[in-house]
Amino acid sequence: MSTKPLNVNEDEIAKFNKIASQWWDLNGDFKPLHQINPLRVQFICQHIAWLDNDTQANNGLYDKQVIDVGCGGGILSESLTKLGAKVTGIDMGMEPLNVAKLHALETSLSIDYQKITAEEKALACSETFDVVTCMEMLEHVPDPASVVQACATLVKPGGLVFFSTLNKGIKSYLLAIVAAEKILKIVPDGTHDHDKFIRPSQLISWAALHGLKCIDASGIHYNPLTGNHKLIDSLDVNYIICCRKL
């Protein structure tokens, strides 16, 4: 039996368990996630044609097997399910998962939510999923490279993996921590640790080590004062990448 510790930060789990009841409050602590979620869905849908040999017959996410790694309260999981995907959502926070299950029940959506790490799921379900999503999660675990490897294992050859996280630089520190947490109080103080932010080059390098080729990347611009959000070329702060398994 393996004695390797789980790739989990218990303080992070406790932090998100504490505010789990706010996951679906559109004006609560997770308001920024709700506001950028359409951009994440847009970026994913733009690349689904890669999954079909005949792009003229592309059916989008319909009937695709998708796993949402670090699903939290299910914001992205529900959006992808509504587009016809068969979604599995995994997380190690029990309270967010309970919220996700209840909200899916209330909205009559069928989503398979599980309390399991990405690494454990990868051992059980190697090359099972057409699409793997891992959004705003890598900066909250002790070993993000291990999660990237697990995502590469979970996806089928030719399938797509999407990662989003925060770039490591002075601009991201000023906007994501000083402005968002300290001054504007958009998210709870202590939500992010700048030391855990990940440069795009580092993330793409980890992905390449495990057979994932980055085929596209976009920045996610979010203006908390105006509520304006859009995909941009700059990866300075929030960014999202699409990788294809070779």
Tab-separated table of C-alpha atoms in Angstrom:
chain	number	residue	atom	x	y	z
A	1	MET	CA	0.000	0.000	0.000
A	2	SER	CA	1.320	3.436	-0.962
A	3	THR	CA	2.204	5.781	1.877
A	4	LYS	CA	2.555	8.822	-0.355
A	5	PRO	CA	0.588	11.695	1.197
A	6	LEU	CA	-2.400	13.064	-0.660
A	7	ASN	CA	-1.726	16.149	-2.769
A	8	VAL	CA	-4.005	18.244	-0.563
A	9	ASN	CA	-3.538	21.437	1.422
A	10	GLU	CA	-5.802	20.961	4.445
A	11	ASP	CA	-5.820	24.690	5.183
A	12	GLU	CA	-7.124	25.356	1.679
A	13	ILE	CA	-9.795	22.678	2.072
A	14	ALA	CA	-10.890	24.200	5.385
A	15	LYS	CA	-10.970	27.673	3.860
A	16	PHE	CA	-13.306	26.653	1.045
A	17	ASN	CA	-15.425	24.440	3.315
A	18	LYS	CA	-16.048	27.489	5.506
A	19	ILE	CA	-17.505	29.584	2.677
A	20	ALA	CA	-19.121	26.728	0.726
A	21	SER	CA	-22.641	28.032	1.344
A	22	GLN	CA	-21.814	31.035	-0.863
A	23	TRP	CA	-20.919	29.080	-4.022
A	24	TRP	CA	-24.192	29.943	-5.763
A	25	ASP	CA	-24.633	33.442	-4.329
A	26	LEU	CA	-24.119	35.591	-7.407
A	27	ASN	CA	-23.132	38.532	-5.225
A	28	GLY	CA	-21.080	36.615	-2.660
A	29	ASP	CA	-17.439	35.595	-2.371
A	30	PHE	CA	-17.607	33.621	-5.624
A	31	LYS	CA	-19.070	36.441	-7.712
A	32	PRO	CA	-15.838	36.754	-9.786
A	33	LEU	CA	-16.031	33.045	-10.686
A	34	HIS	CA	-19.619	33.413	-11.853
A	35	GLN	CA	-18.642	36.426	-13.934
A	36	ILE	CA	-15.686	34.788	-15.694
A	37	ASN	CA	-17.332	31.377	-16.073
A	38	PRO	CA	-18.918	32.242	-19.459
A	39	LEU	CA	-15.420	33.065	-20.741
A	40	ARG	CA	-14.122	29.679	-19.603
A	41	VAL	CA	-17.030	27.939	-21.328
A	42	GLN	CA	-16.490	30.040	-24.464
A	43	PHE	CA	-12.802	29.108	-24.598
A	44	ILE	CA	-13.593	25.404	-24.131
A	45	CYS	CA	-16.278	25.382	-26.814
A	46	GLN	CA	-13.989	27.155	-29.282
A	47	HIS	CA	-11.642	24.166	-29.215
A	48	ILE	CA	-13.993	21.176	-29.117
A	49	ALA	CA	-13.793	20.776	-32.898
A	50	TRP	CA	-10.294	19.384	-32.306
A	51	LEU	CA	-11.955	16.270	-30.887
A	52	ASP	CA	-13.630	15.400	-34.196
A	53	ASN	CA	-11.850	14.307	-37.342
A	54	ASP	CA	-14.640	15.806	-39.417
A	55	THR	CA	-15.163	19.293	-38.039
A	56	GLN	CA	-18.237	19.712	-40.273
A	57	ALA	CA	-19.917	17.058	-38.117
A	58	ASN	CA	-18.749	18.566	-34.841
A	59	ASN	CA	-21.403	18.150	-32.149
A	60	GLY	CA	-19.700	20.331	-29.574
A	61	LEU	CA	-19.734	18.956	-26.054
A	62	TYR	CA	-22.790	16.780	-26.635
A	63	ASP	CA	-22.210	13.271	-25.254
A	64	LYS	CA	-18.538	13.993	-24.516
A	65	GLN	CA	-17.067	12.480	-21.339
A	66	VAL	CA	-15.779	15.401	-19.259
A	67	ILE	CA	-14.093	15.525	-15.855
A	68	ASP	CA	-13.897	18.786	-13.921
A	69	VAL	CA	-10.900	18.556	-11.574
A	70	GLY	CA	-11.300	20.768	-8.514
A	71	CYS	CA	-14.965	21.358	-9.315
A	72	GLY	CA	-15.809	23.113	-6.045
A	73	GLY	CA	-19.512	23.948	-5.900
A	74	GLY	CA	-20.061	22.990	-9.539
A	75	ILE	CA	-20.220	26.286	-11.426
A	76	LEU	CA	-18.324	25.021	-14.486
A	77	SER	CA	-19.602	21.445	-14.150
A	78	GLU	CA	-23.192	22.607	-14.476
A	79	SER	CA	-22.451	24.826	-17.475
A	80	LEU	CA	-20.812	21.950	-19.363
A	81	THR	CA	-23.632	19.563	-18.440
A	82	LYS	CA	-26.196	21.999	-19.862
A	83	LEU	CA	-24.279	21.817	-23.163
A	84	GLY	CA	-24.797	18.044	-23.295
A	85	ALA	CA	-21.559	16.766	-21.746
A	86	LYS	CA	-21.516	13.801	-19.385
A	87	VAL	CA	-19.693	15.408	-16.469
A	88	THR	CA	-17.811	14.002	-13.509
A	89	GLY	CA	-16.789	16.580	-10.913
A	90	ILE	CA	-14.070	15.813	-8.369
A	91	ASP	CA	-12.894	17.780	-5.358
A	92	MET	CA	-11.492	17.142	-1.892
A	93	GLY	CA	-13.720	19.664	-0.131
A	94	MET	CA	-16.760	17.872	1.267
A	95	GLU	CA	-18.846	20.996	1.869
A	96	PRO	CA	-18.455	22.416	-1.662
A	97	LEU	CA	-19.326	18.962	-3.039
A	98	ASN	CA	-22.461	18.833	-0.892
A	99	VAL	CA	-23.453	22.241	-2.231
A	100	ALA	CA	-22.742	21.079	-5.799
A	101	LYS	CA	-24.854	17.944	-5.374
A	102	LEU	CA	-27.769	19.866	-3.898
A	103	HIS	CA	-27.685	22.542	-6.598
A	104	ALA	CA	-27.569	19.906	-9.358
A	105	LEU	CA	-30.573	18.218	-7.749
A	106	GLU	CA	-32.460	21.513	-7.602
A	107	THR	CA	-31.736	22.184	-11.282
A	108	SER	CA	-32.449	18.584	-12.399
A	109	LEU	CA	-28.932	18.041	-13.735
A	110	SER	CA	-27.176	14.672	-13.664
A	111	ILE	CA	-23.550	15.162	-12.576
A	112	ASP	CA	-21.332	12.549	-10.950
A	113	TYR	CA	-19.657	14.339	-8.033
A	114	GLN	CA	-16.895	12.479	-6.169
A	115	LYS	CA	-14.583	13.241	-3.252
A	116	ILE	CA	-11.266	12.047	-4.672
A	117	THR	CA	-7.921	13.526	-5.696
A	118	ALA	CA	-6.924	13.876	-9.336
A	119	GLU	CA	-4.086	11.418	-8.759
A	120	GLU	CA	-6.376	8.762	-7.289
A	121	LYS	CA	-8.913	9.221	-10.065
A	122	ALA	CA	-6.174	8.924	-12.682
A	123	LEU	CA	-5.128	5.545	-11.268
A	124	ALA	CA	-8.699	4.292	-11.552
A	125	CYS	CA	-9.717	5.917	-14.854
A	126	SER	CA	-6.708	6.184	-17.138
A	127	GLU	CA	-7.486	7.599	-20.626
A	128	THR	CA	-11.234	7.706	-19.932
A	129	PHE	CA	-12.252	11.297	-20.681
A	130	ASP	CA	-12.575	13.301	-23.897
A	131	VAL	CA	-12.105	16.568	-22.016
A	132	VAL	CA	-10.418	17.408	-18.707
A	133	THR	CA	-10.876	20.805	-17.079
A	134	CYS	CA	-8.824	22.093	-14.154
A	135	MET	CA	-9.774	25.683	-13.416
A	136	GLU	CA	-8.417	27.921	-10.642
A	137	MET	CA	-7.221	24.839	-8.784
A	138	LEU	CA	-3.486	24.396	-9.412
A	139	GLU	CA	-2.567	27.366	-7.201
A	140	HIS	CA	-4.294	25.715	-4.227
A	141	VAL	CA	-2.408	22.381	-4.027
A	142	PRO	CA	1.080	21.547	-2.686
A	143	ASP	CA	2.229	19.871	-5.923
A	144	PRO	CA	0.547	21.356	-9.013
A	145	ALA	CA	2.821	19.414	-11.384
A	146	SER	CA	1.359	16.199	-9.985
A	147	VAL	CA	-2.152	17.389	-10.853
A	148	VAL	CA	-1.033	18.227	-14.390
A	149	GLN	CA	0.330	14.685	-14.743
A	150	ALA	CA	-2.935	13.239	-13.422
A	151	CYS	CA	-4.942	15.281	-15.913
A	152	ALA	CA	-2.739	13.985	-18.728
A	153	THR	CA	-3.413	10.435	-17.556
A	154	LEU	CA	-7.179	10.968	-17.331
A	155	VAL	CA	-7.616	12.253	-20.887
A	156	LYS	CA	-7.897	9.996	-23.934
A	157	PRO	CA	-5.245	10.234	-26.678
A	158	GLY	CA	-6.295	13.124	-28.893
A	159	GLY	CA	-8.430	14.574	-26.098
A	160	LEU	CA	-8.237	18.068	-24.653
A	161	VAL	CA	-7.117	19.372	-21.273
A	162	PHE	CA	-7.883	22.910	-20.120
A	163	PHE	CA	-6.018	24.630	-17.289
A	164	SER	CA	-6.604	28.089	-15.875
A	165	THR	CA	-4.630	29.748	-13.111
A	166	LEU	CA	-2.758	32.958	-12.214
A	167	ASN	CA	0.547	34.108	-13.676
A	168	LYS	CA	3.402	34.750	-11.263
A	169	GLY	CA	4.461	38.364	-11.559
A	170	ILE	CA	4.136	41.808	-10.042
A	171	LYS	CA	0.989	42.653	-12.032
A	172	SER	CA	-0.851	39.556	-10.828
A	173	TYR	CA	0.235	40.267	-7.253
A	174	LEU	CA	-1.041	43.827	-7.406
A	175	LEU	CA	-4.365	42.960	-9.057
A	176	ALA	CA	-5.233	39.540	-7.622
A	177	ILE	CA	-4.041	40.109	-4.064
A	178	VAL	CA	-3.522	43.782	-3.236
A	179	ALA	CA	-6.515	45.089	-5.213
A	180	ALA	CA	-8.948	42.149	-5.114
A	181	GLU	CA	-8.306	40.994	-1.543
A	182	LYS	CA	-6.907	43.932	0.407
A	183	ILE	CA	-8.509	47.025	-1.123
A	184	LEU	CA	-11.707	46.100	-2.980
A	185	LYS	CA	-12.533	43.027	-0.849
A	186	ILE	CA	-13.896	41.220	-3.910
A	187	VAL	CA	-12.650	37.890	-2.591
A	188	PRO	CA	-11.800	36.938	1.007
A	189	ASP	CA	-8.414	38.018	2.326
A	190	GLY	CA	-5.992	35.101	2.031
A	191	THR	CA	-7.713	33.474	-0.957
A	192	HIS	CA	-4.459	33.506	-2.923
A	193	ASP	CA	-0.774	33.021	-2.188
A	194	HIS	CA	1.463	34.706	-4.768
A	195	ASP	CA	4.153	32.087	-4.182
A	196	LYS	CA	1.708	29.508	-5.578
A	197	PHE	CA	1.047	31.394	-8.811
A	198	ILE	CA	2.370	29.677	-11.952
A	199	ARG	CA	4.008	31.180	-15.005
A	200	PRO	CA	2.524	30.000	-18.336
A	201	SER	CA	5.927	28.721	-19.482
A	202	GLN	CA	6.147	26.535	-16.362
A	203	LEU	CA	2.641	25.129	-16.799
A	204	ILE	CA	3.199	24.420	-20.492
A	205	SER	CA	6.496	22.706	-19.620
A	206	TRP	CA	4.808	20.441	-17.051
A	207	ALA	CA	2.127	19.581	-19.590
A	208	ALA	CA	4.666	18.744	-22.295
A	209	LEU	CA	6.454	16.311	-19.972
A	210	HIS	CA	3.316	14.175	-19.962
A	211	GLY	CA	2.381	14.282	-23.632
A	212	LEU	CA	0.175	17.369	-23.586
A	213	LYS	CA	0.845	19.892	-26.327
A	214	CYS	CA	-0.371	23.436	-25.703
A	215	ILE	CA	-2.400	24.491	-28.751
A	216	ASP	CA	-3.801	27.798	-27.510
A	217	ALA	CA	-3.692	30.251	-24.615
A	218	SER	CA	-5.665	33.348	-23.665
A	219	GLY	CA	-5.692	35.816	-20.843
A	220	ILE	CA	-8.874	36.431	-18.867
A	221	HIS	CA	-9.413	40.115	-18.219
A	222	TYR	CA	-11.704	40.992	-15.330
A	223	ASN	CA	-12.477	44.534	-14.224
A	224	PRO	CA	-14.140	44.344	-10.792
A	225	LEU	CA	-15.252	47.957	-10.903
A	226	THR	CA	-17.189	47.700	-14.172
A	227	GLY	CA	-17.871	43.964	-14.191
A	228	ASN	CA	-16.295	43.858	-17.656
A	229	HIS	CA	-14.703	40.527	-18.546
A	230	LYS	CA	-13.240	39.263	-21.806
A	231	LEU	CA	-10.604	37.002	-23.334
A	232	ILE	CA	-7.420	38.883	-24.226
A	233	ASP	CA	-3.963	38.179	-25.654
A	234	SER	CA	-2.036	39.127	-22.518
A	235	LEU	CA	-1.362	36.307	-20.031
A	236	ASP	CA	-0.109	38.692	-17.322
A	237	VAL	CA	-2.726	37.869	-14.671
A	238	ASN	CA	-5.446	35.225	-15.130
A	239	TYR	CA	-4.932	32.914	-18.075
A	240	ILE	CA	-6.344	29.744	-19.600
A	241	ILE	CA	-4.621	27.225	-21.874
A	242	CYS	CA	-5.818	24.366	-24.057
A	243	CYS	CA	-3.641	21.265	-24.461
A	244	ARG	CA	-4.108	18.247	-26.695
A	245	LYS	CA	-2.879	14.805	-25.710
A	246	LEU	CA	-0.528	13.472	-28.369
